[in-house]
Coordinates of C-alpha atoms and ligand atoms in Angstrom, one line a residue:
M1 CA -41.3 21.0 35.9
A2 CA -40.7 19.8 39.4
E3 CA -40.6 22.9 42.1
N4 CA -37.1 24.1 42.6
A5 CA -35.9 22.5 39.5
Q6 CA -33.6 24.4 37.5
P7 CA -34.8 25.2 33.8
T8 CA -32.9 23.3 31.3
I9 CA -31.0 25.5 28.6
A10 CA -33.6 24.5 26.2
E11 CA -36.5 25.1 28.3
Q12 CA -35.0 28.4 29.0
A13 CA -34.6 29.1 25.2
Q14 CA -38.6 27.8 24.4
D15 CA -39.5 30.4 26.9
V16 CA -38.0 33.2 25.5
A17 CA -38.6 32.1 22.5
S18 CA -42.5 32.3 23.1
K19 CA -42.4 35.9 25.4
L20 CA -40.8 37.0 21.9
A21 CA -43.2 35.2 19.5
T22 CA -45.9 37.7 22.1
S23 CA -43.9 40.6 22.1
V24 CA -43.5 40.0 18.0
A25 CA -47.4 39.9 17.5
D26 CA -47.6 43.1 19.6
T27 CA -44.9 44.7 18.0
L28 CA -46.2 43.9 14.7
N29 CA -48.9 46.5 15.4
F30 CA -46.7 48.9 16.1
G31 CA -47.7 50.9 13.4
E32 CA -49.9 52.5 15.9
K33 CA -48.6 51.7 19.2
A34 CA -45.1 52.4 18.5
P35 CA -44.2 55.4 21.0
K36 CA -42.8 58.4 19.1
E37 CA -39.1 58.5 18.4
D38 CA -38.6 61.8 20.1
V39 CA -35.1 60.5 21.9
D40 CA -32.5 62.1 20.9
R41 CA -30.7 59.4 18.1
S42 CA -27.6 61.0 17.2
G43 CA -25.1 59.2 19.0
L44 CA -25.9 55.7 18.0
P45 CA -24.4 53.5 15.3
I46 CA -25.5 53.8 11.4
L47 CA -25.3 50.4 9.6
Y48 CA -25.5 49.9 5.8
I49 CA -27.6 47.8 4.3
D50 CA -27.4 47.6 0.4
E51 CA -29.7 44.7 -0.5
K52 CA -28.6 44.2 -4.1
A53 CA -25.1 45.0 -3.9
G54 CA -24.3 44.4 -0.1
S55 CA -22.7 41.2 1.0
D56 CA -24.0 39.6 4.6
E57 CA -20.8 37.2 4.3
T58 CA -18.3 40.0 3.5
G59 CA -19.8 43.0 4.5
S60 CA -19.0 45.1 7.6
G61 CA -21.8 47.4 8.0
A62 CA -19.6 50.1 6.8
E63 CA -20.9 52.3 4.0
L64 CA -18.5 50.9 1.7
S65 CA -18.7 47.8 2.8
P66 CA -22.6 47.5 3.2
F67 CA -24.1 44.6 4.8
S68 CA -27.3 42.9 2.7
T69 CA -30.1 42.6 4.8
P70 CA -31.2 44.4 7.8
L71 CA -31.1 40.8 10.2
K72 CA -27.7 40.5 9.8
A73 CA -27.2 44.1 10.2
Y74 CA -29.0 43.5 13.3
Q75 CA -27.2 40.7 14.2
S76 CA -23.8 42.3 13.9
I77 CA -25.0 44.5 17.2
K78 CA -25.5 41.2 19.4
P79 CA -28.6 42.4 20.4
T80 CA -30.1 40.9 23.5
I81 CA -33.8 39.5 23.4
E82 CA -35.1 42.4 25.3
N83 CA -34.0 45.1 21.8
D84 CA -35.9 42.3 19.5
S85 CA -39.5 44.3 19.7
N86 CA -37.7 47.7 18.9
P87 CA -34.3 47.0 16.9
T88 CA -33.5 50.2 16.4
Q89 CA -33.4 51.5 19.9
N90 CA -29.4 51.2 19.4
V91 CA -28.8 51.5 15.9
I92 CA -29.4 53.7 13.1
L93 CA -30.1 51.2 10.2
M94 CA -29.6 52.8 6.5
I95 CA -30.8 51.1 3.6
R96 CA -29.2 52.3 -0.1
K97 CA -32.5 53.3 -1.9
S98 CA -33.1 50.4 -4.7
D99 CA -32.3 53.2 -7.9
S100 CA -29.6 55.3 -6.5
V101 CA -26.4 52.7 -6.7
E102 CA -24.4 55.7 -8.4
R103 CA -26.4 58.8 -6.6
N104 CA -25.2 56.9 -3.3
E105 CA -28.9 57.5 -1.4
W106 CA -29.5 56.1 1.6
I107 CA -32.5 56.2 3.5
E108 CA -33.5 54.5 7.3
L109 CA -35.2 51.6 7.6
S110 CA -38.9 51.9 7.1
T111 CA -41.8 51.5 9.5
S112 CA -42.7 48.5 7.0
G113 CA -39.2 47.6 7.1
K114 CA -39.0 47.1 10.8
K115 CA -42.0 45.2 11.3
K116 CA -40.4 42.8 8.4
L117 CA -37.0 43.0 10.3
V118 CA -38.9 42.1 13.8
K119 CA -40.5 39.0 12.2
N120 CA -37.3 37.7 10.9
I121 CA -35.9 38.2 14.3
S122 CA -38.4 36.0 15.6
G123 CA -38.0 33.2 13.2
W124 CA -34.0 34.0 14.0
R125 CA -34.6 33.4 17.9
K126 CA -36.8 30.5 16.8
S127 CA -34.1 28.7 14.9
Q128 CA -31.6 29.8 17.6
A129 CA -33.7 28.2 20.6
K130 CA -34.5 24.8 18.2
L131 CA -30.5 24.4 17.9
L132 CA -29.8 25.2 21.9
A133 CA -32.8 22.4 22.5
E134 CA -30.9 19.8 19.9
G135 CA -27.4 20.6 21.2
E136 CA -28.6 20.3 25.2
K137 CA -30.1 16.7 24.0
L138 CA -26.8 15.7 22.1
Q139 CA -25.1 16.7 25.4
K140 CA -27.5 15.0 27.6
D141 CA -27.4 11.7 25.3
K142 CA -23.4 12.0 25.5
L143 CA -23.5 12.5 29.3
E144 CA -25.6 9.2 29.7
K145 CA -23.3 7.4 27.4
D146 CA -20.5 8.4 29.2
E147 CA -22.7 7.1 32.5
K148 CA -23.2 4.3 31.3
E149 CA -19.6 3.4 30.1
R150 CA -18.0 4.5 33.3
K151 CA -20.4 2.0 34.8
R152 CA -20.0 -0.8 32.3
R153 CA -16.0 -0.4 32.8
E154 CA -16.3 -0.1 36.9
E155 CA -18.1 -3.0 36.9
A156 CA -15.4 -4.8 34.4
K157 CA -12.7 -4.2 37.0
N158 CA -14.4 -6.3 39.2
I159 CA -14.0 -9.4 36.9
I160 CA -11.0 -10.7 36.8
L161 CA -9.8 -13.8 34.6
V162 CA -7.4 -16.1 36.8
D163 CA -4.6 -18.0 34.6
D164 CA -4.7 -21.2 36.3
E165 CA -1.3 -22.4 36.4
S166 CA -2.6 -25.8 38.1
K167 CA -4.5 -26.2 34.8
E168 CA -2.1 -27.6 32.1
S169 CA -1.7 -25.8 28.7
K170 CA 0.8 -26.4 26.1
K171 CA 2.0 -23.2 24.3
T172 CA 2.4 -23.5 20.6
K173 CA 2.3 -21.6 17.8
I174 CA -1.2 -21.6 15.4
Y175 CA 0.2 -24.1 12.5
A176 CA 0.3 -26.8 14.9
V177 CA -3.4 -26.6 16.6
P178 CA -5.1 -28.6 13.7
E179 CA -3.1 -31.3 15.9
L180 CA -4.2 -30.8 19.0
V181 CA -8.1 -30.9 18.9
G182 CA -9.4 -31.6 22.6
S183 CA -6.3 -30.4 23.9
R184 CA -5.7 -26.7 25.9
V185 CA -3.5 -24.3 24.6
R186 CA -1.8 -21.0 25.0
I187 CA -1.5 -19.0 21.6
Q188 CA 0.0 -15.2 21.3
G189 CA -0.6 -13.4 18.2
W190 CA -2.1 -10.3 16.6
V191 CA -6.1 -9.6 16.5
H192 CA -6.7 -10.1 12.7
R193 CA -10.2 -9.6 12.5
F194 CA -12.8 -9.0 15.7
R195 CA -16.3 -9.6 15.8
P196 CA -18.4 -8.8 19.1
Q197 CA -21.5 -10.2 19.4
K198 CA -24.4 -10.1 22.3
T199 CA -23.3 -12.9 23.9
N200 CA -19.9 -14.5 22.0
Y201 CA -16.6 -12.3 20.6
F202 CA -15.6 -13.7 17.5
L203 CA -12.0 -13.5 17.3
V204 CA -9.3 -14.3 13.8
V205 CA -6.1 -14.3 15.6
R206 CA -2.5 -14.7 13.6
D207 CA 0.7 -15.4 15.0
G208 CA 2.6 -15.5 11.3
T209 CA 2.5 -19.1 11.2
A210 CA -1.9 -19.1 10.6
M211 CA -4.5 -17.8 11.7
L212 CA -6.6 -19.3 14.2
Q213 CA -10.8 -18.6 15.4
C214 CA -10.8 -17.9 18.7
I215 CA -14.3 -17.6 21.1
L216 CA -14.5 -15.6 23.8
T217 CA -17.9 -16.3 26.1
G218 CA -19.1 -15.8 29.5
D219 CA -16.7 -13.7 31.9
C220 CA -14.1 -13.6 29.0
I221 CA -16.5 -10.5 27.2
K222 CA -16.7 -8.7 30.6
T223 CA -13.4 -8.0 31.2
L224 CA -11.7 -4.1 30.8
D225 CA -9.2 -6.2 27.7
A226 CA -12.6 -7.2 26.2
L227 CA -13.8 -3.6 26.3
D228 CA -10.7 -2.5 25.6
L229 CA -10.0 -4.4 22.2
T230 CA -9.3 -3.2 18.9
T231 CA -7.8 -5.2 15.9
E232 CA -3.9 -5.9 15.3
S233 CA -3.4 -5.6 19.0
T234 CA -1.2 -8.8 20.8
V235 CA -3.1 -11.2 22.8
E236 CA -2.3 -14.4 24.2
L237 CA -5.7 -16.8 24.3
V238 CA -6.1 -20.0 26.6
G239 CA -8.4 -22.7 25.9
T240 CA -9.3 -25.4 24.0
I241 CA -9.1 -26.5 20.3
E242 CA -12.2 -28.2 19.0
K243 CA -12.9 -29.1 15.6
V244 CA -15.4 -26.3 14.2
K245 CA -19.6 -27.5 14.0
Q246 CA -20.6 -29.3 10.8
G247 CA -21.4 -26.8 8.0
Q248 CA -19.3 -23.9 9.7
T249 CA -15.3 -23.1 8.6
A250 CA -12.9 -21.4 10.3
P251 CA -9.0 -21.3 9.2
G252 CA -7.5 -24.9 9.6
G253 CA -11.1 -26.6 10.6
V254 CA -10.7 -25.7 14.2
E255 CA -11.2 -23.1 16.8
L256 CA -10.5 -22.1 20.3
L257 CA -12.7 -21.9 22.6
V258 CA -11.1 -19.7 25.2
D259 CA -10.9 -20.0 29.3
Y260 CA -8.7 -17.3 29.7
W261 CA -6.8 -14.5 27.8
K262 CA -5.4 -11.0 27.9
I263 CA -4.4 -8.2 25.6
L264 CA -0.7 -8.0 25.6
G265 CA -0.3 -4.7 23.4
K266 CA -2.9 -2.5 23.1
A267 CA -3.7 -1.1 19.3
P268 CA -5.2 2.3 19.3
G269 CA -9.2 2.6 18.2
G270 CA -10.7 6.0 16.9
S271 CA -9.1 7.8 14.5
D272 CA -5.5 6.0 14.8
A273 CA -7.5 2.6 14.3
F274 CA -5.4 0.3 11.9
E275 CA -8.6 -0.1 9.5
G276 CA -8.4 3.3 9.0
R277 CA -5.0 3.7 7.8
L278 CA -5.1 1.6 4.9
Q279 CA -8.4 1.2 3.1
Q280 CA -9.1 -0.4 -0.8
D281 CA -9.0 3.6 -2.3
T282 CA -5.6 4.5 -0.2
D283 CA -3.7 6.7 -2.6
A284 CA -1.0 4.9 -4.0
S285 CA 1.9 7.0 -2.6
I286 CA 0.7 6.6 1.1
R287 CA 0.4 3.0 0.4
A288 CA 4.1 2.8 -0.4
D289 CA 4.3 5.1 3.1
L290 CA 2.5 2.1 4.8
R291 CA 4.4 -0.4 3.5
H292 CA 5.0 -1.8 6.8
L293 CA 1.5 -1.9 8.0
E294 CA 0.3 -3.0 3.9
L295 CA 2.5 -5.9 5.1
R296 CA 0.4 -7.2 7.8
G297 CA -2.4 -7.7 5.1
E298 CA -3.7 -11.0 3.8
T299 CA -2.4 -10.8 -0.1
A300 CA 1.0 -9.3 0.9
T301 CA 1.3 -11.9 3.4
S302 CA 0.5 -14.3 0.8
V303 CA 3.1 -12.9 -1.7
M304 CA 6.0 -13.1 0.9
R305 CA 5.3 -16.1 2.3
V306 CA 5.5 -17.7 -1.8
R307 CA 8.2 -15.5 -2.1
A308 CA 10.4 -17.7 0.6
L309 CA 9.0 -21.0 -0.2
L310 CA 10.2 -19.8 -4.1
L311 CA 13.5 -19.1 -3.1
R312 CA 13.5 -22.4 -0.8
A313 CA 12.1 -24.4 -4.0
F314 CA 14.9 -22.6 -6.3
R315 CA 17.9 -24.2 -3.5
D316 CA 16.1 -27.3 -3.5
A317 CA 16.2 -27.6 -7.1
F318 CA 20.2 -26.3 -7.3
H319 CA 20.9 -28.3 -4.7
K320 CA 19.6 -31.7 -6.1
R321 CA 22.0 -30.8 -9.2
R322 CA 24.9 -30.0 -7.0
I323 CA 25.1 -26.7 -7.8
T324 CA 27.0 -24.8 -4.8
E325 CA 25.4 -21.1 -3.1
V326 CA 28.0 -18.7 -2.8
T327 CA 27.5 -14.7 -1.6
P328 CA 29.5 -12.5 -3.4
P329 CA 29.8 -8.7 -2.2
C330 CA 27.1 -6.0 -3.2
M331 CA 30.3 -3.7 -3.0
V332 CA 31.9 -3.4 -6.3
Q333 CA 34.1 -1.5 -8.6
T334 CA 33.4 -2.8 -11.9
S335 CA 30.3 -2.8 -13.8
V336 CA 28.2 -5.8 -15.4
E337 CA 25.7 -4.2 -17.4
G338 CA 27.3 -1.2 -18.7
G339 CA 27.5 2.4 -16.8
S340 CA 23.8 4.1 -17.3
T341 CA 22.7 1.8 -14.2
L342 CA 25.0 2.0 -12.0
F343 CA 24.8 3.5 -8.6
E344 CA 28.3 5.2 -7.2
F345 CA 29.1 5.9 -4.0
D346 CA 32.3 6.8 -1.8
Y347 CA 34.3 4.1 -0.9
Y348 CA 37.4 5.5 1.7
G349 CA 37.9 7.9 -1.1
A350 CA 37.6 6.1 -4.4
P351 CA 34.6 5.1 -6.8
A352 CA 32.8 2.2 -6.0
Y353 CA 29.3 0.8 -7.1
L354 CA 26.2 -1.3 -5.8
T355 CA 26.7 -4.5 -7.7
Q356 CA 24.1 -4.5 -11.0
S357 CA 24.8 -8.4 -11.2
S358 CA 27.4 -11.0 -9.5
Q359 CA 27.7 -13.1 -12.8
L360 CA 31.2 -11.8 -12.6
Y361 CA 32.8 -13.1 -9.4
L362 CA 30.2 -16.3 -10.3
E363 CA 32.6 -17.2 -12.9
T364 CA 35.2 -16.9 -11.2
V365 CA 34.9 -19.8 -8.4
L366 CA 34.0 -22.5 -11.4
P367 CA 37.2 -24.0 -11.1
S368 CA 37.0 -24.4 -7.5
L369 CA 33.4 -25.1 -6.8
G370 CA 31.7 -26.2 -10.1
D371 CA 28.5 -24.9 -10.8
V372 CA 27.5 -22.3 -8.7
Y373 CA 24.6 -19.8 -7.7
C374 CA 23.6 -16.7 -5.9
I375 CA 20.9 -15.3 -4.4
Q376 CA 21.7 -11.7 -4.2
E377 CA 20.0 -8.6 -4.5
S378 CA 21.4 -6.3 -7.6
F379 CA 21.1 -2.9 -8.0
R380 CA 20.2 -0.3 -11.1
A381 CA 19.7 2.6 -10.8
E382 CA 17.0 2.5 -13.3
K383 CA 15.4 6.3 -14.8
S384 CA 12.7 4.9 -15.3
L385 CA 8.9 3.9 -13.3
T386 CA 8.0 0.7 -15.2
R387 CA 5.5 -2.0 -13.6
R388 CA 8.3 -4.3 -14.0
H389 CA 11.6 -2.3 -12.7
L390 CA 12.9 -1.9 -9.0
S391 CA 16.1 -0.2 -8.2
E392 CA 17.1 -2.5 -5.6
Y393 CA 15.8 -6.6 -6.9
T394 CA 16.6 -9.9 -5.7
H395 CA 18.7 -11.6 -8.2
L396 CA 18.8 -15.2 -8.9
E397 CA 21.8 -16.0 -10.8
A398 CA 23.6 -19.3 -11.7
E399 CA 27.0 -19.9 -13.9
L400 CA 27.5 -23.4 -15.1
V401 CA 30.5 -25.0 -16.5
F402 CA 32.1 -27.5 -19.6
I403 CA 28.1 -26.5 -20.9
K404 CA 26.9 -25.8 -24.9
F405 CA 24.3 -23.1 -25.2
K406 CA 21.8 -25.7 -25.8
D407 CA 22.7 -27.3 -22.4
L408 CA 22.0 -24.1 -20.9
L409 CA 18.6 -23.2 -22.4
D410 CA 17.5 -27.2 -21.3
H411 CA 18.9 -26.1 -17.9
L412 CA 16.9 -23.1 -17.6
E413 CA 13.7 -25.0 -18.9
D414 CA 14.1 -27.4 -16.5
M415 CA 14.6 -25.4 -13.4
I416 CA 11.7 -23.0 -13.8
C417 CA 9.3 -26.3 -14.3
D418 CA 11.0 -28.2 -11.5
V419 CA 10.6 -24.9 -9.2
V420 CA 6.8 -24.6 -10.4
E421 CA 5.7 -27.9 -9.8
I422 CA 8.0 -27.8 -6.1
L423 CA 5.7 -24.7 -5.9
L424 CA 2.3 -26.8 -6.6
N425 CA 3.1 -29.4 -4.9
D426 CA 3.3 -27.6 -1.7
P427 CA 0.5 -26.9 0.5
V428 CA 0.7 -23.7 1.2
S429 CA 2.1 -22.2 -1.5
S430 CA 0.0 -24.2 -4.1
E431 CA -3.4 -22.7 -2.3
I432 CA -1.8 -18.8 -2.1
I433 CA -1.5 -20.0 -6.3
K434 CA -4.8 -21.1 -6.5
T435 CA -6.3 -17.4 -4.4
L436 CA -4.4 -15.1 -6.0
N437 CA -3.6 -16.6 -9.9
P438 CA -6.7 -18.9 -10.6
D439 CA -5.8 -19.4 -14.0
F440 CA -2.4 -20.1 -13.6
Q441 CA -1.3 -23.4 -15.5
P442 CA 2.0 -24.9 -15.2
P443 CA 4.1 -23.9 -18.4
S444 CA 4.3 -26.8 -20.9
R445 CA 7.6 -28.1 -22.6
P446 CA 9.3 -27.7 -24.5
F447 CA 9.1 -24.1 -24.2
M448 CA 9.4 -22.3 -27.7
R449 CA 12.7 -21.1 -28.6
M450 CA 12.7 -18.1 -30.8
D451 CA 15.4 -16.8 -32.9
Y452 CA 15.9 -12.8 -32.2
R453 CA 15.5 -12.3 -36.4
D454 CA 12.0 -14.3 -36.2
A455 CA 11.0 -12.0 -33.6
I456 CA 11.4 -9.0 -35.5
T457 CA 9.7 -10.7 -38.6
Y458 CA 6.8 -12.2 -36.1
L459 CA 6.3 -8.4 -34.9
N460 CA 6.1 -6.9 -37.9
E461 CA 3.7 -9.3 -39.3
N462 CA 1.7 -9.0 -36.2
G463 CA 1.3 -5.3 -36.8
I464 CA 3.5 -4.4 -33.2
T465 CA 5.5 -1.6 -34.3
K466 CA 8.2 0.4 -32.7
E467 CA 7.2 3.3 -30.4
D468 CA 7.6 5.9 -33.3
G469 CA 4.9 3.7 -35.3
S470 CA 7.8 2.6 -37.3
E471 CA 8.1 -1.4 -38.3
H472 CA 11.1 -3.3 -36.3
V473 CA 14.4 -3.9 -38.1
V474 CA 16.8 -6.0 -37.0
G475 CA 19.3 -4.6 -35.1
D476 CA 16.5 -2.7 -33.0
D477 CA 16.6 -3.4 -29.1
I478 CA 12.8 -5.1 -28.6
A479 CA 11.3 -2.1 -26.4
E480 CA 9.4 -3.5 -23.3
A481 CA 5.6 -2.8 -24.5
A482 CA 6.3 -4.7 -28.0
E483 CA 8.2 -7.5 -26.1
R484 CA 5.2 -7.7 -23.7
K485 CA 2.6 -7.7 -26.4
M486 CA 4.2 -10.0 -28.3
T487 CA 4.4 -12.8 -25.2
D488 CA 0.8 -12.0 -24.2
Q489 CA -0.4 -13.1 -28.0
I490 CA 1.6 -16.0 -27.8
N491 CA 0.5 -16.4 -24.0
R492 CA 3.6 -18.9 -23.4
P493 CA 7.0 -19.0 -22.3
I494 CA 9.4 -17.7 -24.8
M495 CA 13.2 -18.1 -24.6
L496 CA 14.2 -15.2 -27.4
I497 CA 18.0 -16.3 -28.5
H498 CA 20.5 -15.4 -30.2
F499 CA 20.7 -11.3 -29.8
P500 CA 22.8 -8.8 -31.9
K501 CA 25.9 -8.5 -30.0
L502 CA 26.0 -4.6 -30.0
L503 CA 22.8 -4.9 -28.1
K504 CA 24.7 -7.2 -25.5
A505 CA 27.0 -7.1 -22.7
F506 CA 30.4 -7.2 -23.7
Y507 CA 31.3 -11.0 -21.9
M508 CA 29.0 -12.9 -24.6
Q509 CA 29.9 -15.4 -26.7
P510 CA 29.3 -14.4 -30.1
L511 CA 27.3 -16.9 -32.4
E512 CA 30.0 -19.1 -34.3
S513 CA 27.5 -19.1 -37.6
A514 CA 26.8 -15.3 -37.5
P515 CA 29.2 -13.7 -35.1
D516 CA 27.4 -10.2 -34.8
F517 CA 25.0 -12.3 -33.2
T518 CA 25.5 -13.7 -29.7
E519 CA 24.7 -17.1 -27.5
S520 CA 22.3 -15.3 -25.6
V521 CA 18.9 -15.7 -24.0
D522 CA 16.0 -13.9 -22.6
V523 CA 13.5 -15.9 -21.3
L524 CA 9.9 -14.1 -21.5
L525 CA 6.8 -15.0 -19.7
P526 CA 2.8 -13.7 -20.2
N527 CA 1.9 -10.7 -18.2
V528 CA 5.5 -9.8 -17.3
G529 CA 8.1 -10.2 -20.3
E530 CA 11.6 -10.7 -19.6
V531 CA 12.1 -12.7 -16.3
V532 CA 16.0 -14.3 -17.0
G533 CA 18.6 -13.1 -18.9
G534 CA 21.5 -15.5 -19.7
S535 CA 24.2 -16.5 -22.4
M536 CA 27.2 -18.4 -22.8
R537 CA 30.4 -16.6 -21.9
I538 CA 33.5 -14.9 -24.4
T539 CA 35.8 -17.9 -23.8
D540 CA 38.9 -16.7 -24.9
Y541 CA 41.2 -14.3 -23.8
D542 CA 41.8 -12.2 -27.3
T543 CA 38.3 -12.0 -27.8
L544 CA 37.2 -10.8 -24.3
M545 CA 40.4 -8.2 -25.1
A546 CA 38.6 -7.3 -28.3
A547 CA 35.1 -6.7 -26.6
Y548 CA 36.5 -4.5 -23.9
K549 CA 38.3 -2.7 -26.4
R550 CA 34.5 -2.3 -28.9
E551 CA 32.5 -1.1 -25.7
G552 CA 35.3 1.3 -24.4
I553 CA 35.6 -0.4 -21.1
P554 CA 39.2 -0.3 -19.7
S555 CA 40.5 -4.0 -18.7
D556 CA 42.7 -3.1 -16.0
P557 CA 39.7 -3.5 -13.2
Y558 CA 38.6 -6.2 -14.8
Y559 CA 41.9 -8.2 -14.2
W560 CA 40.4 -11.0 -12.0
F561 CA 37.6 -11.9 -14.6
T562 CA 40.3 -11.9 -17.3
D563 CA 42.8 -14.1 -15.7
Q564 CA 39.8 -16.8 -15.8
R565 CA 40.6 -17.3 -19.5
K566 CA 44.5 -17.0 -18.6
Y567 CA 44.4 -20.1 -16.1
G568 CA 42.2 -23.0 -17.8
T569 CA 39.5 -21.6 -19.7
T570 CA 36.6 -23.4 -20.3
E571 CA 33.3 -22.9 -22.4
H572 CA 30.5 -21.9 -19.7
G573 CA 27.5 -20.1 -19.2
G574 CA 24.8 -18.2 -16.9
Y575 CA 21.8 -16.8 -16.3
G576 CA 19.6 -14.1 -14.2
L577 CA 16.5 -14.2 -13.1
G578 CA 14.5 -11.5 -11.5
V579 CA 13.1 -12.7 -8.2
E580 CA 10.2 -10.3 -8.4
R581 CA 9.1 -10.5 -11.7
F582 CA 8.8 -14.5 -11.5
L583 CA 6.6 -13.8 -8.5
A584 CA 4.7 -11.5 -10.0
W585 CA 3.8 -13.9 -13.3
L586 CA 3.4 -17.1 -10.7
L587 CA 0.8 -14.4 -8.9
N588 CA -0.7 -12.6 -11.5
R589 CA 0.8 -9.2 -9.5
W590 CA 0.1 -5.9 -11.9
T591 CA 3.9 -4.7 -11.0
V592 CA 7.2 -6.3 -9.3
R593 CA 6.6 -3.9 -6.4
E594 CA 4.0 -5.9 -4.4
C595 CA 6.6 -8.8 -4.8
S596 CA 9.0 -6.7 -2.8
L597 CA 9.4 -6.7 1.0
Y598 CA 9.9 -3.0 1.4
P599 CA 10.5 -2.3 -2.9
R600 CA 12.8 0.7 -4.1
W601 CA 12.0 2.3 -7.2
M602 CA 13.5 6.0 -8.6
G603 CA 12.7 8.4 -5.5
R604 CA 11.4 5.8 -3.3
A605 CA 13.9 3.8 -0.6
T606 CA 11.4 4.6 2.8
P607 CA 10.5 2.9 4.9
Ligands
4AD701 O1 19.1 -9.2 -18.5 P1 19.9 -8.6 -17.2 O2 20.1 -7.2 -17.1 O3 21.1 -10.0 -16.9 C1 21.9 -9.6 -16.0 O4 22.4 -9.1 -15.2 C2 23.3 -10.7 -16.1 N1 24.6 -10.5 -15.9 C3 22.6 -11.7 -15.4 C4 23.6 -13.2 -15.6 O5 23.6 -13.9 -16.9 N2 24.1 -13.6 -14.4 O6 19.4 -9.4 -15.2 C5 18.8 -10.5 -15.9 C6 17.3 -10.3 -15.0 C7 16.5 -10.0 -15.7 O7 16.2 -10.8 -16.9 C8 15.3 -9.5 -15.0 O8 14.6 -10.4 -14.6 C9 16.2 -8.9 -13.8 O9 17.3 -9.9 -13.9 N3 16.2 -7.2 -13.9 C10 15.5 -6.5 -12.7 N4 14.4 -7.1 -11.9 C11 13.9 -5.6 -11.5 N5 14.0 -4.7 -11.3 C12 15.1 -4.2 -12.8 N6 15.7 -3.3 -13.1 C13 15.6 -5.3 -13.1 N7 17.0 -5.4 -14.0 C14 17.0 -6.4 -13.9

C-alpha cells in the first residue's frame, strides 16, 4: 500500500482477520493462560443454547426459545472483533445438558466449549472478510464499468450525424426498396432485430409493409443513439440500397447501407425490454393480455396479413360473380340461431341483442340487389372454451336467389376453391401458407357430399361413439369431437347435407322427399371441422308461420322477414362461413383465437 493511501475495506478486513487468527491461536491455549473470571458477572445477559432442540433460524436465545449453536448466540449480541478472543466476557452462554430435556438443566458453556466457540468465531470472521473483499471487488468493477460507460457516452455526445438535406433521398415504404437498388432512400420503421458487432450493427427494420436489413458502420455506431438502441424502438434511416452479396441472404435480397440515422421513439431496455415480455413459454393468459405486443411477432403478423388477403380474395370472388356487398346492422331485436347464445343489452329501455348472423337481413335485399353478401362480426354467447369457438367472430355470409340446393353446394365448392387459388397465386399469401402450413394441399374437386344419415352410419362403422360411449342414432346432433374425428379420418373437405329439421334453425327448407330433414349443409374441413353452415330457406308463407310456431318463436318481431314470403317469394339459399375457422384450416393454426385480431371468448374481452 502506498504511504498515506487509505486501506480498502477488504484490506482492513483482511488485517482484522489475521490479527484475529493470532489472537485465536493465543486464546486456544487459554486453558492455562485465561484469566480467572473473578469479575462480577451477575448483571450479564444470559443466552440459552439447546444443541438438539434449539434453532438458529427461529430461536431468540430465551430459555423457552434457545439457539442451537453457541456461535449463533454469540453473533446475536453483535460483538465487536475485540471480544472475539474472550467471547463470554459480556454474555453468559447456558447450554442444556444433553440428557436433561425433561429436567430442564442448563450449565454454563465449558472451557472446551469456549475454545471451540473461539475457533468457530475465527472461521466466521474470515468468511465475513472474504465476503467483504468480494463485495468490494464487485463494487470496484462496477465503478470502472460505469466510468467507462460515462466516457463512452461523453465521446458519443460529440459524434453528431448530419442529415445532409442537399443530398437527395427518396422517402419510401420498405416493400418498394427492391426496385430502388443504387438509390439513396429514407425509411422509417421499428427495430425488429438488432445484432451489434464490433465494427457493424445489423438491424432488421420493419414498417408494416416488409422488412429490411440495415447496416450501420463508422460514426453511425458511435452516436448516443447507437448506444441507446433497443429492439422495438422506432428509427429513421437514410442510405443506399444494395443487393446482398452472393451467398448471403436478407429480406427482399437487398440491404440498406446507412449513412444517416436516428432514433424516433426509444423502447425501454433492461427489465422492461420487449424481448423479456413475451417468450416461447409465456403463460397463455399473459399472452392474451399482451396480444397488442404479440401482434408484432412474425407469426401473428403473417396470420393477419393472410386474413386481409383472404377477405380481399373473397370480395374479388364475389365481385366476379356479381354478388353485391351490403352492411347489415350489428344491433338487432330478433334471434337467428336460437336464444341460448344471444348477448342481450338494454337499447333505450328495450331489450336488444348483438347479431348472431346477418342472414335474415341479407334475405330482405334479394328483391332489390339480387345476390348479396356481407362480412360482418357475429356474436355468440358461447358457454364453452373450445379451440374453435369465439364470442365474436367475423362472419362471411352470402344469400343467392333463384337457386336450387345443388346450385348452393356447387357455388360453395366453387368459392372455396377459387379463393384458395387466388391466395396460392398471390406471392405474399402463398409464401406464408408455405411457411406456416408446408403440407397444405388445395382441396380437390368435387367435394365429398355426405348425407347426414350416411354420416351416422359412418360414425358407427368406424367406432366413433358419442361422449357417453354409446352409438349414434339418426336424430343425434353430431358432437364437435366426433365430427372432427370423422373429418380428420376422411381428411378432405366434406359437405355434410340434409340435417334433421329438429336439429337446425327454424328457417330451413324441408326436403321434399323426407320433410323431417332439411336442405342444409355444413362444410367440414380437416383439423377444424365445421367451417360453413348453410341451407335453402323456407319460401312458403304458411310453412314459415308453422316453423315459428314449432320453435316457439313469436312471429310479430319477424314481420319484415316474413314479408319476403308475401311480396314475391322465390327459392333462395345461403350460407355463413367463419373466417377465423377458415384461416385456422388454411394456416394450420391450433385455435381460431390465433386468427382473430383481438379474440373474444368466454370471460375475455381485453385488450
Ligand atoms: O352454422 P351457423 O350458426 O350458421 C348461421 O349463423 C347461418 N345463419 C349462416 C347463414 O346461413 N347465413 O354459423 C355459420 C358459421 C359456422 O359454420 C362457423 O364457421 C362460424 O359461423 N361460427 C363460429 N365461428 C367461431 N366461433 C363461433 N362461436 C362460431 N359460431 C359459428
